[in-house]
XYZ file of C-alpha atoms in Angstrom:
647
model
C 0.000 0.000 0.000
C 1.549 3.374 -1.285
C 1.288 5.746 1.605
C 1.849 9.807 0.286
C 3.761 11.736 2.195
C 3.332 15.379 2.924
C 6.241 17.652 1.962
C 5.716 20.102 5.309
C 4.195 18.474 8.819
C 3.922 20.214 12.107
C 7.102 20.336 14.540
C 7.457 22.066 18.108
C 10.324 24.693 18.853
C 12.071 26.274 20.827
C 12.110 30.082 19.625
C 14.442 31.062 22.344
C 15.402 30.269 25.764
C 12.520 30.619 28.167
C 10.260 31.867 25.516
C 7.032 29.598 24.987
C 7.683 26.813 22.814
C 6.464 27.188 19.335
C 4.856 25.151 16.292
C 6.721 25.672 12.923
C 6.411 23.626 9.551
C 9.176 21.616 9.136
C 9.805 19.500 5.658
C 9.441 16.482 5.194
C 12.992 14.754 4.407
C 12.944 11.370 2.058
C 14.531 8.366 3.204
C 18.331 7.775 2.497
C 20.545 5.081 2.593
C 19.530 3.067 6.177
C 16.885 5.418 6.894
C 12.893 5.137 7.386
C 10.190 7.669 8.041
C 8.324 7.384 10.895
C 4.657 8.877 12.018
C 5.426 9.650 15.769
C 2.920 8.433 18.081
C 4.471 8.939 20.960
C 7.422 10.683 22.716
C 8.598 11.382 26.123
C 9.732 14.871 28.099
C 12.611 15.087 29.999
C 14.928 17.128 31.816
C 17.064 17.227 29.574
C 14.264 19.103 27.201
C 13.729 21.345 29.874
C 17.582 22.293 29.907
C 16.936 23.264 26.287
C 14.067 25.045 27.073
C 15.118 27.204 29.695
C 18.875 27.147 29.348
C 19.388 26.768 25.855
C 21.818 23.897 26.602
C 23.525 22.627 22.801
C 21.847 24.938 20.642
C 23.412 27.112 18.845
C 20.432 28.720 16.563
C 16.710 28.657 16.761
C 14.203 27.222 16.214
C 15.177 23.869 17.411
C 12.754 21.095 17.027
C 12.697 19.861 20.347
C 12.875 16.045 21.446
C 14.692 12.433 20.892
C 12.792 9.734 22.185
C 9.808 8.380 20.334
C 7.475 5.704 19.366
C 5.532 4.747 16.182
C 4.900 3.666 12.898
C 7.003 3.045 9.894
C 5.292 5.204 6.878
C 8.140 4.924 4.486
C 11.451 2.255 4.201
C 14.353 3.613 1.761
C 17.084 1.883 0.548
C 19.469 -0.554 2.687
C 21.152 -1.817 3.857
C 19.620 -1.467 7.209
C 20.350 -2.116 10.882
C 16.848 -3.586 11.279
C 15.103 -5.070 8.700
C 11.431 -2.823 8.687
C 8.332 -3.105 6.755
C 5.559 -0.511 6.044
C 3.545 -0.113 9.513
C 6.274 -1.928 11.926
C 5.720 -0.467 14.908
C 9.038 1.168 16.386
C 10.700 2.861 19.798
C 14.091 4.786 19.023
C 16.092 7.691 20.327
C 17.077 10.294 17.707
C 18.967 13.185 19.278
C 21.053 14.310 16.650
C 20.430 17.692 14.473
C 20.861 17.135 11.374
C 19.314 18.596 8.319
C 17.173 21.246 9.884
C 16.665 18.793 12.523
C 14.854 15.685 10.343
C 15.610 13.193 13.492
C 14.284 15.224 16.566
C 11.016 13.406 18.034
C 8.726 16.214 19.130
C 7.405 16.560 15.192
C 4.653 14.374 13.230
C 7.182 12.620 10.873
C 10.798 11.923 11.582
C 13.831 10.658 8.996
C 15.987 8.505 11.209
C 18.855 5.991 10.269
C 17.222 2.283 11.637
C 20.446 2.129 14.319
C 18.587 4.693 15.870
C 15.537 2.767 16.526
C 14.324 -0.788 17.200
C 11.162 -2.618 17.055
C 8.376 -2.211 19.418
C 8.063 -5.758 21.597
C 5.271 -7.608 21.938
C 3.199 -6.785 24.930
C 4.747 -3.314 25.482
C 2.578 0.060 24.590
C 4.082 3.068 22.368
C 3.417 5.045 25.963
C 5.450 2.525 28.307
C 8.122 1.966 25.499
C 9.079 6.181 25.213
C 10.033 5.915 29.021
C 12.834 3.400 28.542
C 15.602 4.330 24.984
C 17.312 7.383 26.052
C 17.876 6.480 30.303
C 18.754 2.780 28.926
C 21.605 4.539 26.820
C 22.616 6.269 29.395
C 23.055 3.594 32.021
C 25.031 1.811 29.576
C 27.416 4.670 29.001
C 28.069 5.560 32.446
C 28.640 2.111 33.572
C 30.832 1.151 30.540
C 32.637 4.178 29.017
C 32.823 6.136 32.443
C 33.068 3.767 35.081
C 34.745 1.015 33.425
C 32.524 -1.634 34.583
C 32.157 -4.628 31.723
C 28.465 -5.382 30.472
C 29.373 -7.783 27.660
C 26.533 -8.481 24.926
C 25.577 -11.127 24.691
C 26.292 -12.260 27.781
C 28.903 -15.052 27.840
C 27.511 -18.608 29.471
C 28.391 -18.471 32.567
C 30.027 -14.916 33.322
C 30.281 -13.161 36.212
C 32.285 -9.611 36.109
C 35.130 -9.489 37.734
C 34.104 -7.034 40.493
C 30.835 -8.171 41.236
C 31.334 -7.739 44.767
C 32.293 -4.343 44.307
C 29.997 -1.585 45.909
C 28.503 1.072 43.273
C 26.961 3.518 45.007
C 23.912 4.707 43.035
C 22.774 8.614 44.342
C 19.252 9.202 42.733
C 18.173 5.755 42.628
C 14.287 6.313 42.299
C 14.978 7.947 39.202
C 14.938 6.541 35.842
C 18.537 6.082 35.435
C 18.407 4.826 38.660
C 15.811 2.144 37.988
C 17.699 1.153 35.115
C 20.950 1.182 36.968
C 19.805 -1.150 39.155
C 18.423 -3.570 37.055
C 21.032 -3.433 34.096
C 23.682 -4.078 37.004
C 21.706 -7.134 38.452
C 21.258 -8.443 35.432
C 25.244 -8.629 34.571
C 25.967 -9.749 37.925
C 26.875 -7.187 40.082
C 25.909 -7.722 43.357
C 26.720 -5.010 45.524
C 23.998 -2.245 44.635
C 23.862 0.775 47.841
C 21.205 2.874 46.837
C 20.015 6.504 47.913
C 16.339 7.708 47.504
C 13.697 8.705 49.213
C 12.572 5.902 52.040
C 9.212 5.680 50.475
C 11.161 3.848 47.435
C 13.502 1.732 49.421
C 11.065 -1.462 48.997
C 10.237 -1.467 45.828
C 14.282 -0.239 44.658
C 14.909 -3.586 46.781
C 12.279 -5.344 44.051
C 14.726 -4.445 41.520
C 17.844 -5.361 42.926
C 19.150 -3.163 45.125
C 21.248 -4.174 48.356
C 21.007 -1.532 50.677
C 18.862 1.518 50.332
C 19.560 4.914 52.393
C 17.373 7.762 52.584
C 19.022 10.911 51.066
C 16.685 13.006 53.502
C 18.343 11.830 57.215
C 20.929 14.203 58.504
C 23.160 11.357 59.156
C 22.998 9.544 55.296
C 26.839 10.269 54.704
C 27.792 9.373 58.122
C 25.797 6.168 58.101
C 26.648 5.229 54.252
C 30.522 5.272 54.944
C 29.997 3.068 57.990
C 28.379 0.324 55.810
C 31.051 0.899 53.734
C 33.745 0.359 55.421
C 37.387 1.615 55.611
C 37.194 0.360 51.739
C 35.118 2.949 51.122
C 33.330 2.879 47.635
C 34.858 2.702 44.467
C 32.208 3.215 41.993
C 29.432 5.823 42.246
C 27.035 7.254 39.803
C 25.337 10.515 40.250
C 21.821 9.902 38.642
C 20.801 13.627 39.159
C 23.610 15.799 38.564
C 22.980 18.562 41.090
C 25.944 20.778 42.989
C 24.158 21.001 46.283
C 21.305 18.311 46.259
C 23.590 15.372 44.962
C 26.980 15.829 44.862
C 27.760 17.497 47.421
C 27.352 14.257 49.894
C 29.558 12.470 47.126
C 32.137 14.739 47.010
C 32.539 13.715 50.997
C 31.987 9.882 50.252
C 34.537 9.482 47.244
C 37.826 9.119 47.920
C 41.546 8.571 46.110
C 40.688 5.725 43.626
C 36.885 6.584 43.265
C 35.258 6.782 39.936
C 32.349 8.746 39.960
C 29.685 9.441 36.625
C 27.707 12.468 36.947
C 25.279 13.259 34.600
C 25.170 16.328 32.566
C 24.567 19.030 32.847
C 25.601 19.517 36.499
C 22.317 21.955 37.781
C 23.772 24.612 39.754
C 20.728 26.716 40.154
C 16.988 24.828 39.627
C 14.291 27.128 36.717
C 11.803 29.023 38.044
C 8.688 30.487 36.271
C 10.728 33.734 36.754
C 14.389 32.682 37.057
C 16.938 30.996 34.266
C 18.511 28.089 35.559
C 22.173 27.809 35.820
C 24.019 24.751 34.378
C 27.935 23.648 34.494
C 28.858 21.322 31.118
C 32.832 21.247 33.147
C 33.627 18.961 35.381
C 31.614 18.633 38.033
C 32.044 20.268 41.618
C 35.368 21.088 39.708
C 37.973 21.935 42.978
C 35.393 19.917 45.767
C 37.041 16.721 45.422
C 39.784 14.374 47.459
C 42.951 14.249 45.891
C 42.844 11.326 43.370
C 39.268 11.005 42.895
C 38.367 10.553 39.045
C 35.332 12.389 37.855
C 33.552 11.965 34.274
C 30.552 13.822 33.122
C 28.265 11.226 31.414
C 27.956 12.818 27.502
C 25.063 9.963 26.375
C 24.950 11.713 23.492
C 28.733 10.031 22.626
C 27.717 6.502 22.843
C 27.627 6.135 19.427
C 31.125 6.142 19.469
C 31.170 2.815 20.965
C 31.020 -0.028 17.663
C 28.803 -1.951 19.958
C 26.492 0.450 21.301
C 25.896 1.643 17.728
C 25.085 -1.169 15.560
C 23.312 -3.448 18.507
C 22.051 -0.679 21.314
C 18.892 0.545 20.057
C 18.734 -1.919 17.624
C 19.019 -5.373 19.398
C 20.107 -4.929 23.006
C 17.016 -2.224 24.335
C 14.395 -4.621 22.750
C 15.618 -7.853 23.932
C 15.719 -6.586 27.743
C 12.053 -5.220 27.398
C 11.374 -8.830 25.659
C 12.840 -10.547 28.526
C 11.437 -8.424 31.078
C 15.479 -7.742 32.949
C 13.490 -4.193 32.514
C 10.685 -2.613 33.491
C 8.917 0.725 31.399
C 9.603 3.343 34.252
C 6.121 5.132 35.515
C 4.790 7.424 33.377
C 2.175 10.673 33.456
C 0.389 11.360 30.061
C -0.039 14.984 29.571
C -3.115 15.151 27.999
C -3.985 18.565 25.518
C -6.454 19.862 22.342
C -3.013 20.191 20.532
C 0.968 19.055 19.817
C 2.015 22.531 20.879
C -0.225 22.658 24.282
C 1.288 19.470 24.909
C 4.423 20.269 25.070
C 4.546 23.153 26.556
C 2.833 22.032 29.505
C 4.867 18.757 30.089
C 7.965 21.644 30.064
C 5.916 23.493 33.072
C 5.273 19.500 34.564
C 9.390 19.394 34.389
C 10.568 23.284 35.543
C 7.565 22.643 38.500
C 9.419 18.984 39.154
C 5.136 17.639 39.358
C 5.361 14.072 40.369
C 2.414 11.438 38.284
C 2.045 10.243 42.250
C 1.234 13.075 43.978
C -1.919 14.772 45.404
C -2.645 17.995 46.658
C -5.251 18.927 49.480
C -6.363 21.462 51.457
C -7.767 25.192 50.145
C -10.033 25.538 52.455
C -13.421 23.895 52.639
C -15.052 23.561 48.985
C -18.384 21.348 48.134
C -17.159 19.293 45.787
C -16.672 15.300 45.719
C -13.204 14.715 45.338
C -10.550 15.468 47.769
C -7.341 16.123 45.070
C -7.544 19.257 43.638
C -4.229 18.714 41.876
C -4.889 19.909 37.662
C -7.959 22.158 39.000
C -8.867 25.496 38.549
C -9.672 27.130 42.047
C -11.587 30.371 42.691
C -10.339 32.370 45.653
C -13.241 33.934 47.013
C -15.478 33.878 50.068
C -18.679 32.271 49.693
C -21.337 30.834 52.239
C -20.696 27.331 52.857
C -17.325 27.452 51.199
C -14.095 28.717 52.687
C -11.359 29.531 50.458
C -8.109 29.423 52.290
C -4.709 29.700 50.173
C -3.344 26.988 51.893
C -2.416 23.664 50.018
C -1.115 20.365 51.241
C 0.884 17.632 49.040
C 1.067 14.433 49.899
C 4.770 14.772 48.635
C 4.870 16.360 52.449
C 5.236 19.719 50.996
C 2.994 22.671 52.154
C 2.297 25.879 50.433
C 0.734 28.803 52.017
C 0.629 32.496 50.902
C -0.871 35.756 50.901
C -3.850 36.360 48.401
C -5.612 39.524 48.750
C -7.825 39.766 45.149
C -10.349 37.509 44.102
C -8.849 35.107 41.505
C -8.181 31.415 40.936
C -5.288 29.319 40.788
C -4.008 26.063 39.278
C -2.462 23.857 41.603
C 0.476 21.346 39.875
C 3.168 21.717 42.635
C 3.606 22.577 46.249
C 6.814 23.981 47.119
C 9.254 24.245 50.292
C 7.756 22.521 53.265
C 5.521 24.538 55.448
C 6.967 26.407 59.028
C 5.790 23.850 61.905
C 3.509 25.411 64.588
C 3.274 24.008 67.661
C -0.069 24.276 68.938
C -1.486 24.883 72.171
C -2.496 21.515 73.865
C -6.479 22.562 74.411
C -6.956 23.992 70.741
C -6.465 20.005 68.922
C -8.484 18.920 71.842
C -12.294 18.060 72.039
C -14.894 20.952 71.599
C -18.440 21.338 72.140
C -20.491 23.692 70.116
C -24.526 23.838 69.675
C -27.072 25.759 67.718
C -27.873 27.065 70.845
C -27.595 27.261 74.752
C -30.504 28.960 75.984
C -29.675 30.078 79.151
C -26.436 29.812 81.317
C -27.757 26.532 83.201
C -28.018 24.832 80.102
C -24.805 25.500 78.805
C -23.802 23.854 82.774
C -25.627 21.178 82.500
C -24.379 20.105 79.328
C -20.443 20.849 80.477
C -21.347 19.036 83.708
C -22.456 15.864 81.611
C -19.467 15.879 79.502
C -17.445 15.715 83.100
C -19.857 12.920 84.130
C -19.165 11.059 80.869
C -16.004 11.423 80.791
C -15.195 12.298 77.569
C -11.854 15.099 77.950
C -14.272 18.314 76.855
C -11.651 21.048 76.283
C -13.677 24.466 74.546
C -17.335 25.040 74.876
C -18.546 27.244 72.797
C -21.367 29.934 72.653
C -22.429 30.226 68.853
C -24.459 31.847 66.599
C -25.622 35.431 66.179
C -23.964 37.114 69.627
C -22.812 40.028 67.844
C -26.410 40.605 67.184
C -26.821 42.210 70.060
C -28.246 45.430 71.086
C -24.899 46.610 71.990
C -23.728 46.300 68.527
C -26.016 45.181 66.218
C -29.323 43.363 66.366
C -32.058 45.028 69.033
C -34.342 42.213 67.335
C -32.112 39.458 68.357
C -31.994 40.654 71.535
C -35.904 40.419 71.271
C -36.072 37.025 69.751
C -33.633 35.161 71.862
C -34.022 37.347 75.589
C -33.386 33.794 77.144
C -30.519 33.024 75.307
C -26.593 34.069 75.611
C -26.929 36.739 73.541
C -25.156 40.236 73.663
C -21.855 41.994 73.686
C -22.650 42.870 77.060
C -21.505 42.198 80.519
C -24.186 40.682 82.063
C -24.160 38.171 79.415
C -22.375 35.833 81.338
C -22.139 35.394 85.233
C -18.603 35.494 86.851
C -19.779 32.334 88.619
C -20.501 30.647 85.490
C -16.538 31.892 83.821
C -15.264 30.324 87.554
C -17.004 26.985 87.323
C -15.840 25.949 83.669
C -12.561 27.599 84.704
C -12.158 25.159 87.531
C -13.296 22.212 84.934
C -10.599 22.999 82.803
C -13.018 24.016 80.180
C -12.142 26.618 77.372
C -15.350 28.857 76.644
C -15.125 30.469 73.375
C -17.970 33.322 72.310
C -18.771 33.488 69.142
C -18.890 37.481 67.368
C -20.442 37.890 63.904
C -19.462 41.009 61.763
C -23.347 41.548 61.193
C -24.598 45.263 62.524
C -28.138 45.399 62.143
C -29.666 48.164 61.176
C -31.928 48.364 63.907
C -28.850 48.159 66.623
C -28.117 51.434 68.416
C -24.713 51.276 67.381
C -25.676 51.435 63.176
C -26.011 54.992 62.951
C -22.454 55.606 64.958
C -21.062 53.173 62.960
C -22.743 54.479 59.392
C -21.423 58.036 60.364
C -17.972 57.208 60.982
C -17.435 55.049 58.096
C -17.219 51.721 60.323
C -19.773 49.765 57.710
C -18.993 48.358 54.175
C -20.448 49.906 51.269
C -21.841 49.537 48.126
C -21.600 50.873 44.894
C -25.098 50.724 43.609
C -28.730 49.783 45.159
C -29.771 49.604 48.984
C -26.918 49.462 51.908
C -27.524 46.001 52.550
C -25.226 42.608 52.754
C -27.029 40.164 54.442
C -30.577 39.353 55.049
C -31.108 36.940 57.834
C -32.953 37.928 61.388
C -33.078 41.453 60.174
C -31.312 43.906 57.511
C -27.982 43.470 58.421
C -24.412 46.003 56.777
C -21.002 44.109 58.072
C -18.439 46.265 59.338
C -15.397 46.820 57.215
C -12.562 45.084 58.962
C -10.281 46.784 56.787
C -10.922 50.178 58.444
C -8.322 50.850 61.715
C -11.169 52.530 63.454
C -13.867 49.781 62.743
C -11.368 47.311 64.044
C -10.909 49.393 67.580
C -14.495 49.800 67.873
C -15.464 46.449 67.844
C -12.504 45.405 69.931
C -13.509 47.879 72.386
C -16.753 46.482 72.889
C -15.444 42.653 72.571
C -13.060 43.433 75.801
C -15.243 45.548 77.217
C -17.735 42.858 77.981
C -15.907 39.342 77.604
C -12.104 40.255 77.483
C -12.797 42.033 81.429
C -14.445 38.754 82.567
C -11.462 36.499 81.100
C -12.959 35.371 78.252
C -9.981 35.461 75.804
C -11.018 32.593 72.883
C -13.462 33.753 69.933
C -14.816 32.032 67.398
C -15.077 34.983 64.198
C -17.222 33.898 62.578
C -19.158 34.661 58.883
C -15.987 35.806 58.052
C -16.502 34.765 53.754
C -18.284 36.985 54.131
C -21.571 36.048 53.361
C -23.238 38.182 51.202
C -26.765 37.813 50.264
C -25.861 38.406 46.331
C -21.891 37.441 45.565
C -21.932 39.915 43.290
C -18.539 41.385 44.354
C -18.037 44.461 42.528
C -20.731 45.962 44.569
C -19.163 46.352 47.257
C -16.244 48.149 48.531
C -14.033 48.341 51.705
C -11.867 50.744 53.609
C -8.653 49.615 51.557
C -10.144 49.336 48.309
C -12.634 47.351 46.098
C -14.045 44.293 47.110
C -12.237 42.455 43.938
C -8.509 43.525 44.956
C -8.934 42.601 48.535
C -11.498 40.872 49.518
C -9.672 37.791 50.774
C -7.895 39.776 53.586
C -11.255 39.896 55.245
C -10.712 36.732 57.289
C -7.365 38.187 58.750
C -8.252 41.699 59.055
C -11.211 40.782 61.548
C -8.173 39.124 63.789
C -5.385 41.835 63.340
C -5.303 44.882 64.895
C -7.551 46.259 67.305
C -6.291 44.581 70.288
C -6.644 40.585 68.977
C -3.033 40.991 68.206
C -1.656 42.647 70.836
C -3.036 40.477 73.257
C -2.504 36.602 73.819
C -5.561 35.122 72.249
C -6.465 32.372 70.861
C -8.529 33.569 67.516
C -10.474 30.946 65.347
C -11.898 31.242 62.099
C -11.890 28.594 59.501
C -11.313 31.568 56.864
C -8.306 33.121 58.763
C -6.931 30.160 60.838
C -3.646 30.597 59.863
C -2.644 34.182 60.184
C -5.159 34.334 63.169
C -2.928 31.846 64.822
C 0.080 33.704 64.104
C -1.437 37.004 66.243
C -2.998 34.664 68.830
C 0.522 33.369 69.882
C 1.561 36.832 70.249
């Protein structure tokens, strides 16, 4: 079947470094001598891409069609001889990183040229998506191992050989990587038996699957310390850097190598990690150059030379890659599929996956509290902004054990792909993870006894009791109705709202009473028209001064507003800080608006839309709640509420 073959198909760039990648028309090169075209299926993103990307590492003019390892079909066979013999619609996996011809061989195009000893039939029972993990770390394994460390791995393998240092340690840094993977089971496999491995603990059983000996976690303070005493006064003679990073990786090697060490580092050595903002700085040199023992012997791994090898070229990709998937000695490494409309949105976000370092495995949590039915908000688009029922709180979690937590004034959303540096620890106070009581009410003082006394008869350890709903409605402050509806019940900035002899009794049972205060001021409150006058209330841009409609026509006070913040302070200690009563639940602090439609309204520092989300904090800052030692909850503000309580 005569296939035709366009003269021009779609390729992605790089324009320049750090620049979003691009999609150009690249042409369509006939098959020479040993060469097929192939319709690429598949192809994988590395770090190595992303050194390209954002450093322009080996270029030396742009546009350069991006990519080397692929998967796919055979559209077109020229002439032989061939490394491979190929038919029409063989299925293929290959690694093609060289740049000729205007770059005919790079993968991250529709249709690649490519010489057959850069490629090797797809086995049986392995996917195009598995099989683009495995060519270009299974070359480089083999050159670091061979070429830089000197270490034999003979193909085939004679009957009945074992190398001759196969009780030598090689100490593989990085071994949860995919070089280190590979490492491990390419070395097994050729019968080395003396495999120390570093990576993260979580790893250690499954690196032990493959083959390794003895795992250490990179993260214990200790790992040098305890790796040279499983060493040995020996010491280690092999060692192969799978990440190639000054401060993360080899600077524990540099401390474990000594004279008569060979060590393979792979290139380029990172000396400062991309950012969305920053360039990354590389070394191509040797590494750590001047950080090393006397006599230690250092080689950057160049994969990119293993052609140079007879061997590696006419059987690597060819023979010896397929046969170990065939035979299972390896295993496709774990892979994330980057799903997008187009080739170009594709790439560019699996460059973002890379510079961000997002892990396939990991989860993110947290935000706040949002009504939806699935706990990982990792890929989502969230919307940071106050709503009732739903908390927005620019706090995530990864399950990576990484927190991120920052400031977010405007409303907006966010994307979450990656947490970053791990989260402060706070230490918190020993009644506030403890058991609380809350109810919708207490009606009177007795009742909210009885039911503290019944806890104590129970047993249960009750810690905080609290007073809820609507006490800031209160005709001190706000709400001369509630003060009408509920005369039985707790109600009421005001200091005969609770007895001293009720504050000593829970006192004595160890028992926490929190009040709750609303930011509601009805309009009906004595305090509205002060407030109104002096510019305590928030306002609106268009129709009637109101927020919320519940139990009367309620305006909330602006927290934003310095004066606002004293006033209500001033009443809170007034009537509950006097009698001891230093915990308070803020609550409605979203806040909850009656219509969300949030350029309406408009506070002290500015429009609702540039800093709405400070709300939450504001109502605990300032005004005495942070220059006194509370303890300030709001599931809005719990964070930077915390940080003024433990003032």
């Amino acid at each position: 079947m005569e296939i035709e073959i366009p003269a021009v198909h779609a390729a992605v760039a790089i324009k320049a470094p750090r620049e979003p990648l691009i999609l150009i028309e690249a042409p369509t090169y006939p098959p020479d001598v040993g060469e097929v075209i192939v319709k690429v299926e598949w192809t994988s993103s590395t770090p190595y891409h992303l050194h390209q990307a954002d450093g322009g590492l080996l270029i030396d003019m742009y546009p350069r069609i991006l990519g080397d390892t692929f998967a796919g079909t055979v559209l077109l066979v020229g002439p032989g001889p061939h490394h491979v013999d190929l038919e029409i619609g063989d299925k293929v996996l290959g690694y093609s990183f060289r740049d000729d011809k205007d770059g005919k061989e790079k993968a991250a195009q529709t249709l690649i040229t490519v010489p057959t000893f850069l490629l090797g039939k797809l086995p049986k029972g392995l996917t195009m998506q598995e099989a683009v993990t495995v060519p270009d770390n299974l070359v480089t394994v083999f050159q670091a191992a061979v070429v830089d460390l000197g270490l034999p791995l003979p193909w085939p393998i004679p009957e009945g050989w074992t190398p001759p240092e196969a009780d030598a340690p090689i100490l593989l840094w990085g071994g949860a990587g995919s070089v280190g993977m590979y490492s491990i089971e390419v070395f097994r496999h050729w019968g080395y038996k003396n495999l120390v491995v570093v990576a993260s603990g979580k790893h250690h059983e499954y690196l032990k699957s493959l083959g390794a000996t003895t795992c250490f976690d990179y993260r214990d303070k200790d790992v040098v310390e305890r790796i040279q005493k499983h060493l040995g006064p020996k010491g280690v003679p092999y060692v192969i850097d799978c990440i190639g990073h000054l401060s993360g990786s080899l600077k524990p090697i540099t401390q474990l190598a000594d004279r008569g060490t060979k060590v393979a580092v792979m290139l380029p050595v990172v000396i400062k990690d991309p950012t969305e903002i920053e360039a990354p700085v590389y070394d191509m040199a040797e590494p750590a150059e001047g950080q090393w023992k006397d006599g230690v012997i250092v080689k950057g791994v160049r994969t990119h030379f293993y052609l140079e090898n007879k061997l590696f070229k006419d059987k690597m990709q060819c023979e010896i890659i397929p046969a170990l998937l065939e035979q299972k000695v390896v295993r496709p490494n774990p892979q994330r599929v980057v799903e997008g409309d187009t080739l170009l949105e594709r790439a560019q976000d699996a460059i973002v996956l890379l510079r961000n370092k997002a892990r396939p495995d990991e989860r993110i949590y947290g935000m706040g509290q949002y009504q939806w039915p699935f706990p990982d908000l990792k890929g989502l688009y969230v919307e940071l902004a106050q709503r009732n029922s739903r908390a927005s709180v620019p706090f995530s979690l990864s399950s990576l054990e990484y927190g991120l937590l920052w400031n977010n004034l405007p409303i907006g959303r966010v994307v979450l792909e990656r947490t970053l540096p791990p989260l402060r620890h706070i230490q918190p106070i020993s009644w506030i993870i403890g058991f609380w009581q809350c109810k919708l009410r207490h009606q009177t003082q007795n009742e909210l006894l009885q039911v503290a006394q019944e806890y104590r008869r129970r047993n249960p350890p009750l810690n905080v009791i609290v007073v809820d709903f609507f006490l800031s409605q209160c005709e001190s402050i706000s709400s001369a109705q509630s003060a009408r509806s509920y005369s039985k019940a707790l109600v009421g900035l005001s200091s005969n709202a609770f007895s001293d002899d009720m504050i000593q009794q829970l006192r004595e049972w160890n028992i926490e009473l929190m009040v709750s205060i609303w930011p509601t001021v009805d309009q009906k409150s004595s305090s509205f028209k002060e407030m109104m006058e002096k510019g305590f209330l928030l306002r609106t841009e268009r129709s009637v001064r109101t927020n919320f409609d519940f139990e009367g026509q309620t305006v909330y006070y602006d927290p934003t507003n310095p004066g606002a913040r004293r006033f209500v302070w001033g009443k809170a200690k007034d009537s509950y800080f006097s009698k001891e009563i230093q915990t308070f639940w803020l609550d409605q602090a979203e806040p909850k608006y009656s219509s969300h439609d949030f350029d309406n309204y408009r506070y002290f520092l500015g429009a609702t839309l540039s800093v709405e989300n400070i709300h939450p904090d504001r109502r605990g800052a300032d005004g005495g709640l942070s220059r006194t030692k509370l303890s300030v909850y709001n599931s809005r503000g719990m964070a930077t509420l915390y940080c003024h309580a433990g003032k």
